[in-house]
CSV table of C-alpha atoms in Angstrom, one decimal:
chain,number,residue,atom,x,y,z
A,19,MET,CA,0.0,0.0,0.0
A,20,LYS,CA,2.8,2.4,0.8
A,21,LYS,CA,4.3,1.8,-2.6
A,22,LEU,CA,1.0,2.8,-4.2
A,23,VAL,CA,0.8,6.0,-2.3
A,24,VAL,CA,4.3,7.0,-3.2
A,25,LEU,CA,3.6,6.0,-6.8
A,26,PHE,CA,0.8,8.5,-6.9
A,27,ALA,CA,3.0,11.2,-5.4
A,28,ILE,CA,5.8,10.8,-7.8
A,29,VAL,CA,4.3,9.6,-11.1
A,30,CYS,CA,0.5,10.4,-11.2
A,31,PRO,CA,-0.3,13.6,-9.4
A,32,ILE,CA,-3.9,14.4,-10.2
A,33,PHE,CA,-4.6,17.5,-8.1
A,34,ALA,CA,-4.4,21.1,-9.2
A,35,ASN,CA,-1.7,22.2,-6.7
A,36,VAL,CA,1.9,22.7,-7.8
A,37,GLN,CA,4.1,19.7,-7.2
A,38,GLN,CA,7.1,20.6,-5.0
A,39,TYR,CA,10.3,18.6,-5.0
A,40,ASP,CA,11.9,19.6,-1.7
A,41,GLY,CA,14.2,16.9,-0.5
A,42,TYR,CA,13.8,14.8,-3.6
A,43,GLN,CA,17.2,13.4,-4.7
A,44,VAL,CA,18.6,12.0,-8.0
A,45,TYR,CA,21.0,9.1,-7.9
A,46,GLU,CA,23.2,8.0,-10.8
A,47,VAL,CA,23.5,4.3,-10.9
A,48,THR,CA,25.4,1.9,-13.2
A,49,ALA,CA,24.5,-1.7,-13.9
A,50,LYS,CA,27.7,-3.7,-14.7
A,51,THR,CA,26.3,-7.2,-14.8
A,52,ILE,CA,23.2,-8.8,-16.3
A,53,HIS,CA,21.8,-9.4,-12.8
A,54,GLN,CA,22.2,-5.8,-11.9
A,55,LEU,CA,20.6,-4.7,-15.1
A,56,GLN,CA,17.6,-7.0,-14.4
A,57,ASP,CA,17.4,-5.6,-10.9
A,58,LEU,CA,17.2,-2.0,-12.3
A,59,ILE,CA,14.5,-3.1,-14.8
A,60,ASP,CA,12.5,-4.7,-11.9
A,61,LEU,CA,12.9,-1.5,-9.9
A,62,GLU,CA,11.7,0.6,-12.8
A,63,GLN,CA,8.7,-1.6,-13.5
A,64,SER,CA,7.6,-1.3,-9.8
A,65,GLY,CA,6.7,2.4,-10.5
A,66,SER,CA,8.0,3.5,-7.1
A,67,TYR,CA,10.8,5.7,-8.6
A,68,ASP,CA,11.1,8.1,-11.4
A,69,PHE,CA,13.8,6.9,-13.9
A,70,TRP,CA,14.9,10.0,-15.7
A,71,ASN,CA,16.6,8.2,-18.6
A,72,ARG,CA,16.6,4.7,-20.1
A,73,ILE,CA,18.5,1.9,-18.3
A,74,GLY,CA,21.7,1.0,-20.0
A,75,PHE,CA,24.3,-1.7,-19.5
A,76,ASN,CA,27.6,-0.1,-18.3
A,77,ALA,CA,25.9,3.3,-18.8
A,78,PRO,CA,24.7,5.7,-16.1
A,79,THR,CA,21.0,5.8,-15.3
A,80,ASP,CA,19.4,8.6,-13.2
A,81,ILE,CA,16.8,7.8,-10.6
A,82,MET,CA,14.8,10.3,-8.6
A,83,ALA,CA,13.5,9.3,-5.2
A,84,ALA,CA,11.1,11.1,-2.9
A,85,PRO,CA,12.5,11.9,0.6
A,86,ASP,CA,10.8,9.0,2.3
A,87,ARG,CA,12.0,6.5,-0.3
A,88,ILE,CA,15.7,7.4,-0.4
A,89,THR,CA,16.9,4.9,2.2
A,90,GLN,CA,14.9,2.2,0.6
A,91,LEU,CA,16.5,3.0,-2.8
A,92,THR,CA,20.0,3.0,-1.5
A,93,ASP,CA,19.4,-0.2,0.5
A,94,TYR,CA,18.1,-1.9,-2.7
A,95,LEU,CA,21.1,-0.7,-4.7
A,96,SER,CA,23.6,-1.8,-2.1
A,97,LYS,CA,21.9,-5.2,-1.8
A,98,SER,CA,22.3,-5.6,-5.6
A,99,ASN,CA,25.9,-4.3,-5.5
A,100,ILE,CA,25.0,-1.6,-7.9
A,101,GLU,CA,27.3,1.4,-7.9
A,102,TYR,CA,25.6,4.7,-7.2
A,103,ARG,CA,26.3,8.3,-6.4
A,104,MET,CA,24.1,11.2,-5.5
A,105,LYS,CA,23.7,13.5,-8.5
A,106,ILE,CA,21.2,16.1,-7.3
A,107,SER,CA,20.8,16.6,-3.6
A,108,ASN,CA,17.6,18.7,-3.8
A,109,VAL,CA,15.6,18.8,-7.0
A,110,GLN,CA,13.6,21.8,-5.9
A,111,GLN,CA,16.7,23.9,-5.6
A,112,LEU,CA,17.5,23.4,-9.2
A,113,ILE,CA,13.9,24.2,-10.2
A,114,ASP,CA,14.0,27.4,-8.2
A,115,ARG,CA,17.3,28.7,-9.4
A,116,PRO,CA,17.4,32.2,-11.0
A,117,LYS,CA,16.4,32.0,-14.7
A,118,ALA,CA,18.4,34.9,-16.1
A,119,SER,CA,20.7,34.2,-19.1
A,120,ALA,CA,22.2,35.9,-22.1
A,121,LYS,CA,19.8,37.1,-24.7
A,122,LEU,CA,19.9,36.1,-28.3
A,123,GLY,CA,20.0,39.7,-29.5
A,124,PRO,CA,17.8,41.4,-32.2
A,125,HIS,CA,14.9,39.4,-33.4
A,126,SER,CA,11.4,40.1,-34.7
A,127,PRO,CA,9.4,42.3,-32.2
A,128,ARG,CA,6.3,40.4,-33.2
A,129,TYR,CA,6.9,37.4,-31.0
A,130,ASN,CA,8.1,36.8,-27.5
A,131,LEU,CA,10.7,34.1,-27.9
A,132,THR,CA,14.2,35.2,-27.2
A,133,TRP,CA,15.8,31.9,-26.2
A,134,ASP,CA,16.9,33.3,-22.9
A,135,ASN,CA,14.4,31.2,-21.1
A,136,TYR,CA,11.9,28.4,-21.5
A,137,TYR,CA,8.7,29.6,-23.0
A,138,ARG,CA,5.1,28.4,-22.9
A,139,TYR,CA,2.9,26.8,-25.4
A,140,ASP,CA,1.2,30.0,-26.4
A,141,ASP,CA,4.5,31.7,-27.1
A,142,ILE,CA,5.6,28.8,-29.3
A,143,VAL,CA,2.4,29.0,-31.3
A,144,GLU,CA,2.7,32.8,-31.6
A,145,PHE,CA,6.2,32.4,-32.8
A,146,ALA,CA,5.2,30.0,-35.6
A,147,TYR,CA,2.3,32.2,-36.9
A,148,GLU,CA,4.3,35.4,-36.6
A,149,LEU,CA,7.2,33.9,-38.5
A,150,ALA,CA,4.7,32.9,-41.2
A,151,ALA,CA,3.3,36.4,-41.3
A,152,SER,CA,6.7,38.0,-41.6
A,153,TYR,CA,8.1,35.5,-44.1
A,154,PRO,CA,5.1,34.2,-46.2
A,155,GLN,CA,7.4,33.3,-49.1
A,156,LEU,CA,9.2,30.8,-46.8
A,157,VAL,CA,6.9,29.7,-44.0
A,158,SER,CA,3.4,28.4,-43.8
A,159,VAL,CA,1.6,27.1,-40.7
A,160,SER,CA,-1.3,24.7,-40.4
A,161,SER,CA,-3.1,22.8,-37.7
A,162,ALA,CA,-2.2,19.2,-37.9
A,163,GLY,CA,-4.9,18.3,-35.3
A,164,GLN,CA,-5.7,18.8,-31.7
A,165,SER,CA,-4.4,17.3,-28.4
A,166,TYR,CA,-6.6,15.6,-25.9
A,167,GLU,CA,-7.3,18.9,-24.1
A,168,GLY,CA,-8.0,20.6,-27.4
A,169,ARG,CA,-4.7,22.5,-28.0
A,170,GLU,CA,-3.7,23.1,-31.6
A,171,MET,CA,-0.8,20.9,-32.8
A,172,ILE,CA,0.9,23.2,-35.3
A,173,LEU,CA,2.8,22.0,-38.4
A,174,MET,CA,5.3,24.4,-40.0
A,175,LYS,CA,6.4,24.0,-43.6
A,176,ILE,CA,9.5,25.8,-44.5
A,177,SER,CA,10.1,26.0,-48.2
A,178,SER,CA,11.1,28.4,-51.0
A,179,GLY,CA,8.6,26.9,-53.3
A,180,GLY,CA,8.5,24.4,-56.1
A,181,ASP,CA,6.2,21.6,-57.2
A,182,GLY,CA,6.3,19.6,-53.9
A,183,THR,CA,8.8,17.0,-55.1
A,184,LYS,CA,11.9,18.2,-53.3
A,185,ASN,CA,13.4,15.9,-50.7
A,186,ALA,CA,12.1,16.7,-47.3
A,187,ILE,CA,13.1,16.5,-43.6
A,188,PHE,CA,10.5,16.1,-40.8
A,189,VAL,CA,11.4,17.2,-37.3
A,190,ASP,CA,9.3,17.1,-34.1
A,191,ALA,CA,10.1,17.9,-30.5
A,192,GLY,CA,8.5,17.8,-27.0
A,193,ILE,CA,6.9,14.4,-27.0
A,194,HIS,CA,7.9,14.1,-23.4
A,195,ALA,CA,6.6,17.1,-21.5
A,196,ARG,CA,9.6,17.7,-19.1
A,197,GLU,CA,12.2,17.8,-21.9
A,198,TRP,CA,12.0,21.6,-22.3
A,199,ILE,CA,15.3,22.0,-24.1
A,200,ALA,CA,13.9,20.1,-27.1
A,201,PRO,CA,11.2,22.6,-28.3
A,202,ALA,CA,13.6,25.4,-27.3
A,203,THR,CA,16.3,24.0,-29.5
A,204,VAL,CA,14.0,23.2,-32.4
A,205,THR,CA,12.5,26.7,-32.4
A,206,TYR,CA,16.0,28.2,-32.4
A,207,ILE,CA,16.8,26.1,-35.5
A,208,ILE,CA,13.6,27.3,-37.2
A,209,ARG,CA,14.5,30.9,-36.5
A,210,GLU,CA,18.0,30.3,-37.9
A,211,LEU,CA,16.6,28.7,-41.1
A,212,VAL,CA,14.1,31.5,-41.8
A,213,GLU,CA,15.4,34.7,-40.4
A,214,ASN,CA,19.0,34.1,-41.6
A,215,TYR,CA,17.9,32.6,-44.9
A,216,ALA,CA,20.0,35.1,-46.9
A,217,ALA,CA,23.2,33.7,-45.2
A,218,HIS,CA,22.5,30.1,-46.2
A,219,PRO,CA,19.6,29.9,-48.8
A,220,GLN,CA,20.6,26.4,-49.9
A,221,TYR,CA,19.2,24.9,-46.8
A,222,ILE,CA,15.7,25.9,-47.8
A,223,ASP,CA,16.1,26.1,-51.6
A,224,ASP,CA,17.3,22.5,-51.8
A,225,VAL,CA,15.2,20.9,-49.1
A,226,ASP,CA,11.6,21.2,-47.8
A,227,TRP,CA,11.3,21.2,-44.0
A,228,PHE,CA,8.4,20.1,-41.9
A,229,PHE,CA,8.5,21.0,-38.2
A,230,MET,CA,6.2,20.1,-35.3
A,231,PRO,CA,7.9,22.0,-32.5
A,232,LEU,CA,5.7,20.8,-29.6
A,233,ILE,CA,3.8,17.5,-30.0
A,234,ASN,CA,2.7,17.0,-26.4
A,235,PRO,CA,1.3,20.5,-25.6
A,236,ASP,CA,-1.0,19.4,-22.8
A,237,GLY,CA,1.8,17.7,-20.9
A,238,TYR,CA,4.2,20.5,-21.6
A,239,GLU,CA,1.8,23.1,-20.2
A,240,PHE,CA,1.2,20.9,-17.1
A,241,SER,CA,4.9,20.7,-16.6
A,242,HIS,CA,5.0,24.5,-16.4
A,243,THR,CA,2.0,25.0,-14.2
A,244,ASN,CA,1.8,22.0,-11.9
A,245,VAL,CA,4.4,19.2,-12.1
A,246,ARG,CA,7.7,20.3,-13.5
A,247,LEU,CA,8.8,16.7,-14.2
A,248,TRP,CA,5.7,15.5,-15.9
A,249,ARG,CA,6.5,13.2,-18.8
A,250,LYS,CA,3.3,11.8,-20.4
A,251,ASN,CA,0.3,13.3,-22.1
A,252,ARG,CA,-2.8,14.3,-20.0
A,253,ARG,CA,-5.5,11.9,-21.1
A,254,PRO,CA,-7.2,10.1,-18.1
A,255,ASN,CA,-6.9,6.4,-18.1
A,256,ASP,CA,-10.5,5.7,-16.9
A,257,ASP,CA,-11.0,3.4,-19.9
A,258,VAL,CA,-8.7,0.9,-18.1
A,259,ASN,CA,-10.2,1.7,-14.6
A,260,SER,CA,-7.2,3.7,-13.4
A,261,THR,CA,-7.1,7.1,-11.7
A,262,CYS,CA,-3.5,7.7,-13.0
A,263,ILE,CA,-3.3,10.1,-15.9
A,264,GLY,CA,-1.3,9.9,-19.2
A,265,THR,CA,0.3,7.7,-21.7
A,266,ASP,CA,4.0,7.8,-22.8
A,267,LEU,CA,3.4,8.9,-26.4
A,268,ASN,CA,6.8,7.5,-27.4
A,269,ARG,CA,5.6,4.0,-26.5
A,270,ASN,CA,2.3,4.4,-28.4
A,271,PHE,CA,3.3,4.2,-32.0
A,272,GLY,CA,2.1,1.2,-34.0
A,273,TYR,CA,5.2,-0.6,-35.0
A,274,HIS,CA,6.1,-3.6,-32.8
A,275,TRP,CA,4.0,-1.9,-30.1
A,276,ASN,CA,4.2,-3.5,-26.6
A,277,GLU,CA,7.2,-5.7,-27.3
A,278,GLY,CA,9.4,-4.7,-24.4
A,279,GLY,CA,10.7,-1.6,-22.8
A,280,SER,CA,7.3,-0.2,-22.0
A,281,SER,CA,4.7,-0.9,-19.3
A,282,ASP,CA,1.0,-2.0,-19.2
A,283,SER,CA,0.5,-0.1,-15.9
A,284,PRO,CA,-1.2,3.2,-16.4
A,285,CYS,CA,0.7,4.6,-13.4
A,286,ASN,CA,4.1,3.8,-14.9
A,287,GLU,CA,6.0,6.6,-16.7
A,288,MET,CA,6.4,4.3,-19.7
A,289,TYR,CA,2.8,3.2,-20.0
A,290,HIS,CA,2.2,2.3,-23.7
A,291,GLY,CA,-1.5,3.0,-23.7
A,292,PRO,CA,-4.3,0.4,-24.1
A,293,GLU,CA,-3.5,0.0,-27.8
A,294,ALA,CA,-1.2,1.4,-30.5
A,295,PHE,CA,-2.2,5.0,-31.5
A,296,SER,CA,-4.7,5.2,-28.6
A,297,GLU,CA,-3.7,8.8,-28.1
A,298,ALA,CA,-4.8,11.8,-30.1
A,299,GLU,CA,-1.3,13.3,-30.2
A,300,SER,CA,0.4,10.2,-31.6
A,301,ARG,CA,-2.3,9.9,-34.2
A,302,VAL,CA,-1.8,13.5,-35.3
A,303,VAL,CA,2.0,13.1,-35.6
A,304,ARG,CA,1.5,9.8,-37.5
A,305,ASP,CA,-0.8,11.4,-40.0
A,306,ALA,CA,1.4,14.5,-40.5
A,307,ILE,CA,4.5,12.3,-41.2
A,308,TRP,CA,2.5,10.0,-43.4
A,309,ALA,CA,1.3,12.9,-45.6
A,310,GLU,CA,4.9,13.7,-46.7
A,311,ALA,CA,6.5,10.3,-46.2
A,312,ASN,CA,7.0,9.6,-49.9
A,313,ARG,CA,9.6,12.4,-50.2
A,314,THR,CA,10.9,12.6,-46.6
A,315,LYS,CA,14.4,11.2,-46.4
A,316,SER,CA,15.1,12.1,-42.7
A,317,TYR,CA,12.9,12.1,-39.7
A,318,MET,CA,14.4,13.5,-36.4
A,319,THR,CA,12.6,13.5,-33.1
A,320,VAL,CA,14.3,15.7,-30.6
A,321,HIS,CA,14.4,14.7,-26.9
A,322,SER,CA,16.6,15.2,-23.9
A,323,TYR,CA,18.8,14.1,-22.3
A,324,GLY,CA,22.1,12.2,-22.4
A,325,GLN,CA,23.7,13.4,-25.7
A,326,TYR,CA,22.8,10.4,-27.9
A,327,TRP,CA,22.2,10.2,-31.6
A,328,LEU,CA,20.1,7.1,-31.8
A,329,THR,CA,19.0,4.9,-34.7
A,330,PRO,CA,16.2,2.3,-34.8
A,331,TRP,CA,15.4,-0.3,-33.8
A,332,GLY,CA,14.0,0.2,-30.3
A,333,TYR,CA,12.2,-3.1,-30.0
A,334,THR,CA,15.1,-5.4,-30.9
A,335,ALA,CA,18.9,-5.5,-30.8
A,336,GLU,CA,18.9,-6.4,-34.5
A,337,LEU,CA,20.0,-3.5,-36.7
A,338,PRO,CA,18.3,-2.2,-39.8
A,339,ASP,CA,19.7,-3.4,-43.1
A,340,ASP,CA,21.0,0.0,-43.9
A,341,TYR,CA,22.4,0.7,-40.5
A,342,ASP,CA,25.9,1.4,-41.9
A,343,GLN,CA,24.6,4.3,-44.0
A,344,MET,CA,22.5,5.6,-41.1
A,345,TYR,CA,25.5,5.5,-38.8
A,346,ALA,CA,27.7,7.2,-41.3
A,347,LEU,CA,25.4,10.1,-41.7
A,348,ALA,CA,24.8,10.4,-38.0
A,349,ALA,CA,28.6,10.4,-37.4
A,350,GLU,CA,29.1,13.2,-39.9
A,351,ALA,CA,26.3,15.2,-38.2
A,352,VAL,CA,27.7,14.6,-34.7
A,353,ALA,CA,31.2,15.6,-35.8
A,354,ALA,CA,29.9,19.0,-37.0
A,355,LEU,CA,28.0,19.4,-33.7
A,356,THR,CA,31.0,18.5,-31.6
A,357,ALA,CA,33.2,20.9,-33.5
A,358,VAL,CA,31.4,23.9,-32.1
A,359,TYR,CA,31.9,23.4,-28.3
A,360,GLY,CA,33.3,19.9,-28.0
A,361,THR,CA,30.0,18.4,-26.9
A,362,GLN,CA,30.3,14.6,-27.1
A,363,TYR,CA,27.5,12.4,-28.4
A,364,GLU,CA,27.3,8.7,-28.6
A,365,ILE,CA,25.9,7.1,-31.8
A,366,GLY,CA,24.1,3.8,-32.2
A,367,SER,CA,20.9,1.8,-31.9
A,368,GLY,CA,18.9,2.7,-28.8
A,369,THR,CA,18.6,-0.9,-27.8
A,370,VAL,CA,22.3,-1.6,-28.2
A,371,LEU,CA,23.5,1.6,-26.4
A,372,LEU,CA,20.7,1.6,-23.8
A,373,TYR,CA,17.8,-0.7,-23.4
A,374,PRO,CA,14.8,-1.8,-25.6
A,375,ASN,CA,11.8,0.5,-26.0
A,376,SER,CA,9.0,-0.6,-28.2
A,377,GLY,CA,6.5,1.8,-29.8
A,378,PRO,CA,8.8,4.9,-30.4
A,379,SER,CA,8.1,7.3,-33.2
A,380,ASP,CA,11.4,6.8,-35.0
A,381,ASP,CA,10.8,3.0,-35.3
A,382,TRP,CA,7.4,3.7,-36.9
A,383,ALA,CA,8.8,6.4,-39.1
A,384,LYS,CA,11.4,4.0,-40.5
A,385,GLY,CA,9.5,0.7,-40.3
A,386,VAL,CA,6.1,1.8,-41.6
A,387,ALA,CA,6.5,5.3,-43.2
A,388,GLY,CA,9.7,4.1,-44.9
A,389,ILE,CA,11.8,7.2,-44.0
A,390,PRO,CA,15.4,5.9,-44.3
A,391,TYR,CA,17.3,8.2,-42.0
A,392,SER,CA,15.1,8.2,-38.9
A,393,TYR,CA,16.8,9.3,-35.7
A,394,THR,CA,16.1,10.1,-32.0
A,395,ILE,CA,18.3,12.9,-30.8
A,396,GLU,CA,18.9,13.2,-27.1
A,397,LEU,CA,20.2,16.7,-26.4
A,398,ARG,CA,22.2,18.1,-23.5
A,399,ASP,CA,23.2,17.3,-20.9
A,400,LYS,CA,25.3,14.3,-19.9
A,401,GLY,CA,26.0,15.5,-16.5
A,402,PRO,CA,27.1,16.3,-13.9
A,403,VAL,CA,24.0,17.7,-12.4
A,404,TYR,CA,21.2,19.0,-14.6
A,405,GLY,CA,19.3,16.2,-16.4
A,406,PHE,CA,15.9,17.6,-17.4
A,407,LEU,CA,16.6,20.8,-15.5
A,408,LEU,CA,19.1,22.3,-18.0
A,409,PRO,CA,19.7,26.0,-17.2
A,410,PRO,CA,18.3,28.3,-19.8
A,411,ASP,CA,21.7,29.8,-20.5
A,412,GLN,CA,22.4,26.5,-22.4
A,413,ILE,CA,19.5,26.9,-24.9
A,414,ILE,CA,21.4,29.1,-27.4
A,415,PRO,CA,24.5,26.9,-27.3
A,416,SER,CA,22.4,23.8,-27.8
A,417,GLY,CA,20.6,25.5,-30.7
A,418,ILE,CA,23.9,26.6,-32.3
A,419,GLU,CA,25.6,23.2,-32.1
A,420,THR,CA,22.5,21.2,-33.1
A,421,TRP,CA,22.0,23.5,-36.1
A,422,GLU,CA,25.4,22.5,-37.4
A,423,ALA,CA,24.3,18.9,-37.3
A,424,PHE,CA,21.0,19.7,-39.0
A,425,LYS,CA,23.0,21.4,-41.8
A,426,VAL,CA,24.9,18.2,-42.5
A,427,ILE,CA,21.6,16.3,-42.6
A,428,ALA,CA,20.1,18.8,-45.0
A,429,GLU,CA,23.2,18.8,-47.3
A,430,ASN,CA,23.0,15.0,-47.6
A,431,VAL,CA,19.2,14.9,-48.0
A,432,ALA,CA,19.4,17.4,-50.8
A,433,LYS,CA,21.7,14.9,-52.8
A,434,MET,CA,19.6,11.8,-52.2
A,435,PRO,CA,17.8,10.3,-55.1
């Protein structure tokens, strides 16, 4: 019973008050044997702790514990002989830190985004429409559909024209609500593409771009107003007789759905939903990708954190037949990213580098939509202390370095048959 109460406190808050994280701690743990890996998997499946990133073998995993569960966690880790260290001593202190940072500089006065802070859903939507109004020859915005709570899910097309046969790139961000750096970085890249078009016209003239900068708007807003570390969407699970809210949208796509690395418990952070594409948001993204799939050569879904450039497959350790080509392009993109500030990324299959996860969007994009270069990009940081709580002064550096990687993708996509 105690486990269930704690589960609701950590994973499934359903009240309107703002979640506080005073005394919550994050521990970095490393599984170095198969038995230790299984112990961590069992711990995650219990739902008693918030695993901030995917479990990996000989790779760090971050686990958040409520104050009254810390001793139980460390006892469990010690009993399993799993190495651990405290990474964040008080989560609320990181959330409460001052939010000032360097400003980007001159930009359109018609929108609020300045990439000096993390902005809200309305600001992101305003940015998209104002960019389209200011640059109608390059940008168009449409509604791809609505979220469960009725928020518009915007789709931005960036193109200098043509007959609609140019190779395309599709990018989305914000599928997990708490990963604020993802939509911030993607909107920075959109701004760079459009407002600095004259400096590099080839990146729009040679390729069409489709962006969905925030594909879990309900969860994202909830993470700003109520529970900073909320992950899932906001649809109630009363259809499966649960009072816990939300589905992990990145376990809800219909390609090898529910084949490992997800949960059938609605209270678990990785709940895959009652069936594939049960969620409005995943269906909207599916349909938007499908509409342009015949000419889309690269799909990139932007997440945080850990600094990984991941390829399919998530459901199996087997690699795609064209894995060598996928890896080569990823390596070229990551080299350009690293050249800016020295930020190091690991490249490889998510299952091989980390742990299986079935039902992610990149698996579906490659396996069903047939988009050859489909990737999951896990942005900053890798440590030592921030995780999902990346300071806003890292938004612009993240945008700058990731833009360099996107340039490489675009240059290659433009040349593909």
